[in-house]
XYZ file of C-alpha atoms in Angstrom:
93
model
C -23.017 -133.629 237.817
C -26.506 -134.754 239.323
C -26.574 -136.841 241.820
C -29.729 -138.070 244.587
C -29.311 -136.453 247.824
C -28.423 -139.227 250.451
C -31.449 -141.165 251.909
C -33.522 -140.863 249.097
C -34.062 -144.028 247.163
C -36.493 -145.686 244.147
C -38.355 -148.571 245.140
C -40.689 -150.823 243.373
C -43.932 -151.054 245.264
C -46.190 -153.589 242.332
C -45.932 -151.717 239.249
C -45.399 -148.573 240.304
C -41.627 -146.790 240.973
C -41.827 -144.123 243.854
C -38.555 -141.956 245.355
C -38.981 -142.386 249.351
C -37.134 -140.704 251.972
C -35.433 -142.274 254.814
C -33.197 -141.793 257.783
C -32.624 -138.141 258.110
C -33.521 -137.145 254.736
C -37.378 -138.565 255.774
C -37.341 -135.510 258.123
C -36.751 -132.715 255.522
C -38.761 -134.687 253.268
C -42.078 -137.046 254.236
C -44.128 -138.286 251.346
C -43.105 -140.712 248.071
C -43.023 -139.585 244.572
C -44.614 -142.077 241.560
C -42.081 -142.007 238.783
C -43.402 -143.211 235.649
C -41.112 -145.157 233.550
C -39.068 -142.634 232.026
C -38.999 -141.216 235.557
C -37.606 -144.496 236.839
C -34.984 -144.589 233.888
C -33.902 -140.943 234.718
C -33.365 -141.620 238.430
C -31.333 -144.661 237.702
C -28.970 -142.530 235.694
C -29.338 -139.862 238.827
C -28.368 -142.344 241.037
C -24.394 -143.511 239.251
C -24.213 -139.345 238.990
C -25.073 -137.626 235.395
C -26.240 -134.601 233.480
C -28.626 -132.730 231.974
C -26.923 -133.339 228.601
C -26.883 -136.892 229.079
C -29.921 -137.111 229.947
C -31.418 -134.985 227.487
C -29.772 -137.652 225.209
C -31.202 -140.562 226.445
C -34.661 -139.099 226.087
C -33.708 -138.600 222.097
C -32.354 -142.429 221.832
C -35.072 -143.758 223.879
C -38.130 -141.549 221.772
C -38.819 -141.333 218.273
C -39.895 -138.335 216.836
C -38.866 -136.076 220.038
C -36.940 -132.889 219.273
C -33.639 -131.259 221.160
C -36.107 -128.393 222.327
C -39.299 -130.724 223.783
C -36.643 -133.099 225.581
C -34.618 -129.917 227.216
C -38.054 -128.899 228.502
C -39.642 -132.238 229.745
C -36.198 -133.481 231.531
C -36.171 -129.739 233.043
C -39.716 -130.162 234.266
C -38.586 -133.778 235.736
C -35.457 -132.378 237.833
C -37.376 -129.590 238.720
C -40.083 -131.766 239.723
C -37.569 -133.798 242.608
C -35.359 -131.377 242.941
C -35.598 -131.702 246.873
C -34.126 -134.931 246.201
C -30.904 -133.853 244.076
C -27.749 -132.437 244.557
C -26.530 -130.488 241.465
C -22.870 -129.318 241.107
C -22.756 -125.270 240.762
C -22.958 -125.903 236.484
C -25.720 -127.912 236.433
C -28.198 -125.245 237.885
């Protein structure tokens, strides 16, 4: 399973979705990360706990005309992407 590290969160700051650090996590990590919406969606699903299957299923449901092979790579680029942000059970890496 994925989950997000403690102390890092999604907030809405106007239209834009950003992961933020805080409390102890702010002191390995100081900055914010935009998420776009598909970002957003993914670290919602992060958030209850998930996987790479899943959500290389969601990105099929959720886009028409994406293969298996383009959504492996683009939700690999996204947990690679905030990876200092996730904690990953020994299978999921």
């Amino acid at each position: 399973m994925i989950h997000a590290k403690p102390g890092f969160l999604m907030r809405k700051l106007g239209d834009d979705h950003m992961i933020v650090a805080i409390g102890e996590a702010s002191q390995q990590f100081n900055g914010m990360v935009r998420l776009n919406a598909t970002g957003a969606f993914y670290w919602n699903m992060i958030e209850r706990g998930t996987t790479r299957e899943d959500l290389v299923a969601k990105t099929l449901e959720m886009y028409d005309g994406v293969d298996q092979e383009t959504a492996c790579r683009d939700v690999e680029a996204f947990l690679q992407a905030i990876s200092f942000a996730l904690d990953r059970d020994q299978t999921d890496y």
